[in-house]
mmCIF file of C-alpha atoms in Angstrom:
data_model
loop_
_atom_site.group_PDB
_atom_site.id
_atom_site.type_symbol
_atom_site.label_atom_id
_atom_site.label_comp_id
_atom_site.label_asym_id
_atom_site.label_seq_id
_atom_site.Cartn_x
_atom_site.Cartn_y
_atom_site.Cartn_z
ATOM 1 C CA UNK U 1 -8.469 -6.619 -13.451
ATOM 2 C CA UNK U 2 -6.368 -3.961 -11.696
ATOM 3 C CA UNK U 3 -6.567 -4.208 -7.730
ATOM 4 C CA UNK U 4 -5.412 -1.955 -4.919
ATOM 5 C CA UNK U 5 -5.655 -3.977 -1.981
ATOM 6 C CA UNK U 6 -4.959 -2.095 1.515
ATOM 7 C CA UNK U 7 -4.939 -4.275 5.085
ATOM 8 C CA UNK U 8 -5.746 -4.187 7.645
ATOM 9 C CA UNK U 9 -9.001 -2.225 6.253
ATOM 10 C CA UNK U 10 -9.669 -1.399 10.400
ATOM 11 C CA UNK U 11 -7.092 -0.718 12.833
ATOM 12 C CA UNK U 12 -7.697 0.043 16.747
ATOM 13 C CA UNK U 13 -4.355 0.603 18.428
ATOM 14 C CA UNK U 14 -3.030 2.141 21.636
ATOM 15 C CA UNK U 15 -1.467 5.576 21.755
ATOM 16 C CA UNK U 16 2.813 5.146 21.940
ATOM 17 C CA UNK U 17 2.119 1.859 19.718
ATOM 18 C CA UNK U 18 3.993 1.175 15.895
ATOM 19 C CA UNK U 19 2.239 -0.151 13.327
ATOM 20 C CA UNK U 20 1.548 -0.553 9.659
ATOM 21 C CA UNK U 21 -0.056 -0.529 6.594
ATOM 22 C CA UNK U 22 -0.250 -2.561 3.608
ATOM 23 C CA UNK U 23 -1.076 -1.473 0.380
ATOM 24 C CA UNK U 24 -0.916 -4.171 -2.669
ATOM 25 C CA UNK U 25 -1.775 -3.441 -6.350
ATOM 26 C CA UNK U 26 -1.903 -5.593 -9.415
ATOM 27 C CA UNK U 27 0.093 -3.704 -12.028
ATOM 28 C CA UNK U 28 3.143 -1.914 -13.122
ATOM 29 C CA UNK U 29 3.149 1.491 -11.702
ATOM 30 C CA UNK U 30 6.090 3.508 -9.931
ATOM 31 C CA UNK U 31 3.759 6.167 -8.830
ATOM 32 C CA UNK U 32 2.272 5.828 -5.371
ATOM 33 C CA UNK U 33 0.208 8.231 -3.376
ATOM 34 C CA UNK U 34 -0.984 8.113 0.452
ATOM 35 C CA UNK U 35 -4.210 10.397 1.672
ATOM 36 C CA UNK U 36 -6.076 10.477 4.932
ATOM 37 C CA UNK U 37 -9.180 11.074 4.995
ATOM 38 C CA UNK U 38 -10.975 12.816 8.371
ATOM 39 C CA UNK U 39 -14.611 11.795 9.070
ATOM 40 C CA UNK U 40 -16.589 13.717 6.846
ATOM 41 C CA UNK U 41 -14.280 15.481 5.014
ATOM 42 C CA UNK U 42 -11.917 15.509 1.951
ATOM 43 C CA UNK U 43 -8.805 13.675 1.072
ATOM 44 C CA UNK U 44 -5.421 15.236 2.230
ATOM 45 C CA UNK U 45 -2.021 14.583 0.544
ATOM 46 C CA UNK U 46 0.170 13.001 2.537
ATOM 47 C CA UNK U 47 3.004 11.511 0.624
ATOM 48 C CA UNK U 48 3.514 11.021 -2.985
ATOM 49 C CA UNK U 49 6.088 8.105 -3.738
ATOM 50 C CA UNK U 50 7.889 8.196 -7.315
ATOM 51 C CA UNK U 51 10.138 5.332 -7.397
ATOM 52 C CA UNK U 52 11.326 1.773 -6.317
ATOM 53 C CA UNK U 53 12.746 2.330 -2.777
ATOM 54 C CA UNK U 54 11.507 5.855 -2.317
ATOM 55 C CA UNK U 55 10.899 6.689 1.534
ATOM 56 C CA UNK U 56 8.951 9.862 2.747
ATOM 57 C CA UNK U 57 9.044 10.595 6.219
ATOM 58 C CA UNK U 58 6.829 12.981 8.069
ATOM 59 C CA UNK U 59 6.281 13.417 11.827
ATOM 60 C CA UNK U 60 5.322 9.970 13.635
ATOM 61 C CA UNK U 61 4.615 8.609 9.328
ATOM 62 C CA UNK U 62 6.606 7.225 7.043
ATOM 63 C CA UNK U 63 5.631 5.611 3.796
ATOM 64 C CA UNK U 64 7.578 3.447 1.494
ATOM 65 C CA UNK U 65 7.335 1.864 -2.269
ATOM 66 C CA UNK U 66 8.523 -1.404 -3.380
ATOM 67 C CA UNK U 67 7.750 -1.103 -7.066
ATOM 68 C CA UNK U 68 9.345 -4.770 -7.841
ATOM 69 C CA UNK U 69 7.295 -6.292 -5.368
ATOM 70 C CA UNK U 70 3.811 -4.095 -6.178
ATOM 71 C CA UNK U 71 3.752 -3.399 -2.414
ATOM 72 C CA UNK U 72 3.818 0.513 -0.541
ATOM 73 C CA UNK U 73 3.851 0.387 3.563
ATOM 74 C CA UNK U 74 2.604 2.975 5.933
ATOM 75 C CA UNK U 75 4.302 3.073 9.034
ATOM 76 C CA UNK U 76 3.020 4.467 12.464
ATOM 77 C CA UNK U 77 5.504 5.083 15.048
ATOM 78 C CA UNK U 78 4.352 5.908 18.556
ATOM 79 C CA UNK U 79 0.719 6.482 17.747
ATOM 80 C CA UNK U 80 -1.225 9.761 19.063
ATOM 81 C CA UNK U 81 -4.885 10.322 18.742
ATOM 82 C CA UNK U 82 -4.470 12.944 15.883
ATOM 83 C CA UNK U 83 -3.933 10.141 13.462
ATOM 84 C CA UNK U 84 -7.010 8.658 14.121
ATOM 85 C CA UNK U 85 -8.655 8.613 10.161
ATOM 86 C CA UNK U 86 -8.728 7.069 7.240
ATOM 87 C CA UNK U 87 -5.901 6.117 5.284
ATOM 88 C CA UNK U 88 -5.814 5.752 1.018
ATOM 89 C CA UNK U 89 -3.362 3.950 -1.225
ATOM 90 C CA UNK U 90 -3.764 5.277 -4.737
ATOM 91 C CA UNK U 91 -1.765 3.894 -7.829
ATOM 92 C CA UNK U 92 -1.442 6.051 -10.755
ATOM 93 C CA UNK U 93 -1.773 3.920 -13.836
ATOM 94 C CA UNK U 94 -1.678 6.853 -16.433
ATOM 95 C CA UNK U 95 1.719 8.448 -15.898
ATOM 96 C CA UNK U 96 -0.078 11.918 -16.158
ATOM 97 C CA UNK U 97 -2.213 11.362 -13.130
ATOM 98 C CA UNK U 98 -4.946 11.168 -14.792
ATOM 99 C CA UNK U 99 -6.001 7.574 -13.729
ATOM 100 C CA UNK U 100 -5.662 7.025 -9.869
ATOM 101 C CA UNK U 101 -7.287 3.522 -8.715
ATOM 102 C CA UNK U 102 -7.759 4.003 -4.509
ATOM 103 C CA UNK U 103 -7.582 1.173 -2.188
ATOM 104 C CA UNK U 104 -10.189 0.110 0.328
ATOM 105 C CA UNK U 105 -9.449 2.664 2.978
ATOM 106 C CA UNK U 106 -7.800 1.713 6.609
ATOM 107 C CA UNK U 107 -9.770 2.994 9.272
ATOM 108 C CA UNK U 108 -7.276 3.858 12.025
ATOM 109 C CA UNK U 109 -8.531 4.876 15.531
ATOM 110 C CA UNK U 110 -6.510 5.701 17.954
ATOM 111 C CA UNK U 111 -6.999 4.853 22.136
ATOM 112 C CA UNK U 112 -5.928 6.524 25.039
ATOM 113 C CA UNK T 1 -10.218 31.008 -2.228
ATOM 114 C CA UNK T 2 -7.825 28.485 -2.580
ATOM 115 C CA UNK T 3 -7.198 24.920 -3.661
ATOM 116 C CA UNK T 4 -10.996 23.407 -4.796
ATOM 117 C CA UNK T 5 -13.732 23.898 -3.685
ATOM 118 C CA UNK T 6 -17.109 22.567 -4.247
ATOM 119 C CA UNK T 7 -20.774 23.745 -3.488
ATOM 120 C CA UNK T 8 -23.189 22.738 -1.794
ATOM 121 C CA UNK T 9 -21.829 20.940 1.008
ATOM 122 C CA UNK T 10 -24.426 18.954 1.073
ATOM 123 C CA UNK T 11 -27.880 18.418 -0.914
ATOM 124 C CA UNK T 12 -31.429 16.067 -0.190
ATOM 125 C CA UNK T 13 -32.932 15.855 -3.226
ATOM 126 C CA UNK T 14 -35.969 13.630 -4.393
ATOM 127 C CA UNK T 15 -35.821 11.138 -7.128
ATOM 128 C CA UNK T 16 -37.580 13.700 -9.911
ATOM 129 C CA UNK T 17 -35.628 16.747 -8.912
ATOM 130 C CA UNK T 18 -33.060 18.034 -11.158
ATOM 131 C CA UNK T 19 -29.660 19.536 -9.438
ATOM 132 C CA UNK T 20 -26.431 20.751 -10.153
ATOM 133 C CA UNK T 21 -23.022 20.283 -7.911
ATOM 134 C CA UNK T 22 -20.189 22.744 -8.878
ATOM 135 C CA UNK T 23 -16.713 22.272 -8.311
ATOM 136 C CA UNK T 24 -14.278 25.410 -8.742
ATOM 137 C CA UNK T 25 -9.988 24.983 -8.447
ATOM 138 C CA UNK T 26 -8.097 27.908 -8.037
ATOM 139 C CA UNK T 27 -4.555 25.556 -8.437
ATOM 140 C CA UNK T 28 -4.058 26.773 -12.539
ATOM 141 C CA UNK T 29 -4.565 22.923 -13.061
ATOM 142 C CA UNK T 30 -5.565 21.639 -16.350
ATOM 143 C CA UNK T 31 -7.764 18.455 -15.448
ATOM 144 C CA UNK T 32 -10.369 17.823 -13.572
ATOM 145 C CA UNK T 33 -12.153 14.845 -11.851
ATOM 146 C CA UNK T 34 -15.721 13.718 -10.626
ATOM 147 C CA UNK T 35 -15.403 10.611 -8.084
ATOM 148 C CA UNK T 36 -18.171 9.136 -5.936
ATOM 149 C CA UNK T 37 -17.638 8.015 -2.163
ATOM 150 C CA UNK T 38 -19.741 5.182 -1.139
ATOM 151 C CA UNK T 39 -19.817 3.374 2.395
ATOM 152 C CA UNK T 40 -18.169 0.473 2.175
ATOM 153 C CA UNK T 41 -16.699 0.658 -1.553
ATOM 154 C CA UNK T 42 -13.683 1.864 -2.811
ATOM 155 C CA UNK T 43 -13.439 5.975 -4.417
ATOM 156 C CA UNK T 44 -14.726 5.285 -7.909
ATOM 157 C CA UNK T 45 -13.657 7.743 -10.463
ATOM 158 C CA UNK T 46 -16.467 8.260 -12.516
ATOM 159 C CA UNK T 47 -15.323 11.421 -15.288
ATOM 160 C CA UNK T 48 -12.056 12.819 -16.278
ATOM 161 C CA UNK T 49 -11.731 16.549 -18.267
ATOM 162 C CA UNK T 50 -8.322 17.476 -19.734
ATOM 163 C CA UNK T 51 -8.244 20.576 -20.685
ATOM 164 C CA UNK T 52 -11.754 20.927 -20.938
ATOM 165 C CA UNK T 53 -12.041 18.114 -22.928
ATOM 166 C CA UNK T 54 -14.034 14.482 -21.254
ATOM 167 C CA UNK T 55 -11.302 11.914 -22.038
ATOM 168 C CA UNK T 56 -12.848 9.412 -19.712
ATOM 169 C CA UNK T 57 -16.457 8.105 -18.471
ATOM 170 C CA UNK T 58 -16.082 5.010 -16.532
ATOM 171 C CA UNK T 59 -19.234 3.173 -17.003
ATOM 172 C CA UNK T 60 -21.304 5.943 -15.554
ATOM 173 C CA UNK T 61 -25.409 6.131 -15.910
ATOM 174 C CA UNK T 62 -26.506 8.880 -17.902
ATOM 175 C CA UNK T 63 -28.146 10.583 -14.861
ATOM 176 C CA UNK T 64 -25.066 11.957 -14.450
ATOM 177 C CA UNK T 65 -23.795 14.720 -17.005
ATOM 178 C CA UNK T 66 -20.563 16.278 -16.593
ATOM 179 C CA UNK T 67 -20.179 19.902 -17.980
ATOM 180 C CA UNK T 68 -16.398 21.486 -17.911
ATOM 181 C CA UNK T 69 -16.945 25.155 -19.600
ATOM 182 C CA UNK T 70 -13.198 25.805 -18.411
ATOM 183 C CA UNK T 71 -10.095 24.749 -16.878
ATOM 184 C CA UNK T 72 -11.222 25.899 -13.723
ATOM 185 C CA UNK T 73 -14.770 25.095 -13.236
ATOM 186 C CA UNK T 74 -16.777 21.549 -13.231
ATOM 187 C CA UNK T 75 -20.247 20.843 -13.087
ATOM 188 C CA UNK T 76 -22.086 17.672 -11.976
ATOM 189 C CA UNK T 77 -26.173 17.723 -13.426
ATOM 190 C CA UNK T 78 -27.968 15.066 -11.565
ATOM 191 C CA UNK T 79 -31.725 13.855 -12.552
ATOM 192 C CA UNK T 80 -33.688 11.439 -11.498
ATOM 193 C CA UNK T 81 -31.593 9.596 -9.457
ATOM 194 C CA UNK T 82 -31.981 6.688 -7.897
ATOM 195 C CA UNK T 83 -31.379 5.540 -3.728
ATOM 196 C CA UNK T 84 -28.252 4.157 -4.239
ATOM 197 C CA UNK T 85 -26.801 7.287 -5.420
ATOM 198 C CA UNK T 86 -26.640 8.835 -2.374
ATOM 199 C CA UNK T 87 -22.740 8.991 -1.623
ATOM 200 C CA UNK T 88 -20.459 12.031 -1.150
ATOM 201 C CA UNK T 89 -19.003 13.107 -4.320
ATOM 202 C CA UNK T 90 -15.607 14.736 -4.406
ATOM 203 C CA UNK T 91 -14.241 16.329 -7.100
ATOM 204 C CA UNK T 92 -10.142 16.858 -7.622
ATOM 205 C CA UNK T 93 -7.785 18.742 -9.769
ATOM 206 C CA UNK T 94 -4.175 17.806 -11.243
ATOM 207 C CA UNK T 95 -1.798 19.791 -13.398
ATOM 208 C CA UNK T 96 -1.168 18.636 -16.753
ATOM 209 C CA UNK T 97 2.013 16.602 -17.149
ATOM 210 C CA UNK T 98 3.493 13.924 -19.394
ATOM 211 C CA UNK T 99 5.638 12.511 -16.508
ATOM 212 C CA UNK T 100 3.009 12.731 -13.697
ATOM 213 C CA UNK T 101 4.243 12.325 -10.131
ATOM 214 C CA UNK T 102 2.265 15.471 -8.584
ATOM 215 C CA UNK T 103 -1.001 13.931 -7.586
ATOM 216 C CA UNK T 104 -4.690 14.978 -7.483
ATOM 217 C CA UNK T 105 -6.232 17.454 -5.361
ATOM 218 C CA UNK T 106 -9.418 16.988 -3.500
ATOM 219 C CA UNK T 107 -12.729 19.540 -2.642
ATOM 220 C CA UNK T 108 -13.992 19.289 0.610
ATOM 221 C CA UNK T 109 -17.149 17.121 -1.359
ATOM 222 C CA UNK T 110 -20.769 17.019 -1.706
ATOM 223 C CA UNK T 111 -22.738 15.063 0.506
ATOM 224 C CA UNK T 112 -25.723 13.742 -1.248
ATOM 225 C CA UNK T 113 -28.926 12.294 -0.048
ATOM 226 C CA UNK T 114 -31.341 11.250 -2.436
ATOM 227 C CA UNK T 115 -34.762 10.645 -1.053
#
């Protein structure tokens, strides 16, 4: 059985702090996509990772993709309050993105 | 408009009612996707139209019927649900491609309480 396993799933952390998150999966795939996901709203793109080694970068965010070891990593450098939401792994399995298993979800909150 | 989005924002219904969510992208995509958001599960994709066409159903009860009259617009018909279908249901668009690589694009969602 595919799995997309993301951890922590919660994550309280102090503003000017680094963290980051895991995101396993189970099967072959060099197609890797990070969302966040506000409190009652929809899923934003944040980075969309194509290959083994790719690195996206974007404000106080970066994401990587280890497609040999099944493993992506979102970083968090100097926390702020704005990224206080939800965070997705997704794995495309189809190659025409037409099968995208999600992860868990990290909640992230940030503290003064 | 732009990107997708989906009406109502959010719906009560009863168990015997009959509804409808709609889901319009404005992207020029060619597939389209239903997925339910529960609390404490994972996004489950529950139907897939390419081109119009369903080319996947994951398992889902048939008090759910998907209806895709075009590229652009996707329908959700919901009767006589059941409690545990209250969730917020987001629909998403992608443009057709044999390499993939660009992603799925979300509506704002649905959120649905059945009573």
């Amino acid at each position: 059985e595919l799995k997309v396993e993301q951890n922590p799933l919660f994550l309280s952390m102090q503003e000017g702090k680094n963290y980051t998150i895991y995101c396993n999966y189970s099967t072959t795939s060099d197609r890797l996509y990070w969302y966040r996901q506000d409190p009652g709203k929809s899923l934003e793109s944040l980075f969309v990772l194509l290959s083994n080694g790719a690195v996206k970068q974007e404000g106080r965010l970066m994401a990587s993709l280890d497609t040999k070891a099944r493993l992506s990593t979102l970083h968090i450098t100097a926390a702020v309050h704005d990224l206080s939401a939800t965070y997705f792994c997704a794995v495309d399995i189809s190659y025409n993105n037409n099968d995208m298993r999600f992860g868990a979800g990290t909640r992230l909150t940030v503290k003064p | 408009e732009t990107g997708v989005t989906q009406t109502p924002r959010h719906l009560v219904m009863g168990m015997t009612n009959k509804k409808s969510l709609k889901c319009e992208q404005h992207l020029g995509h060619n597939a389209m996707y239903w997925y339910k958001q529960s609390a404490k599960k994972p996004l489950e994709l529950m139907f897939v139209y390419n081109f119009k066409e369903q080319t996947e159903n994951n398992s889902v009860p048939s008090r759910f019927s998907p209806e895709c009259p075009n590229s652009s617009h996707l329908f959700l018909h919901l009767h006589t649900l059941q409690p545990e279908d209250s969730a917020l249901y987001l629909c998403a668009s992608s443009p057709h491609t044999t390499s993939g690589g660009l992603g799925q694009y979300f509506g704002p969602g649905t959120r649905l309480t059945v009573t």
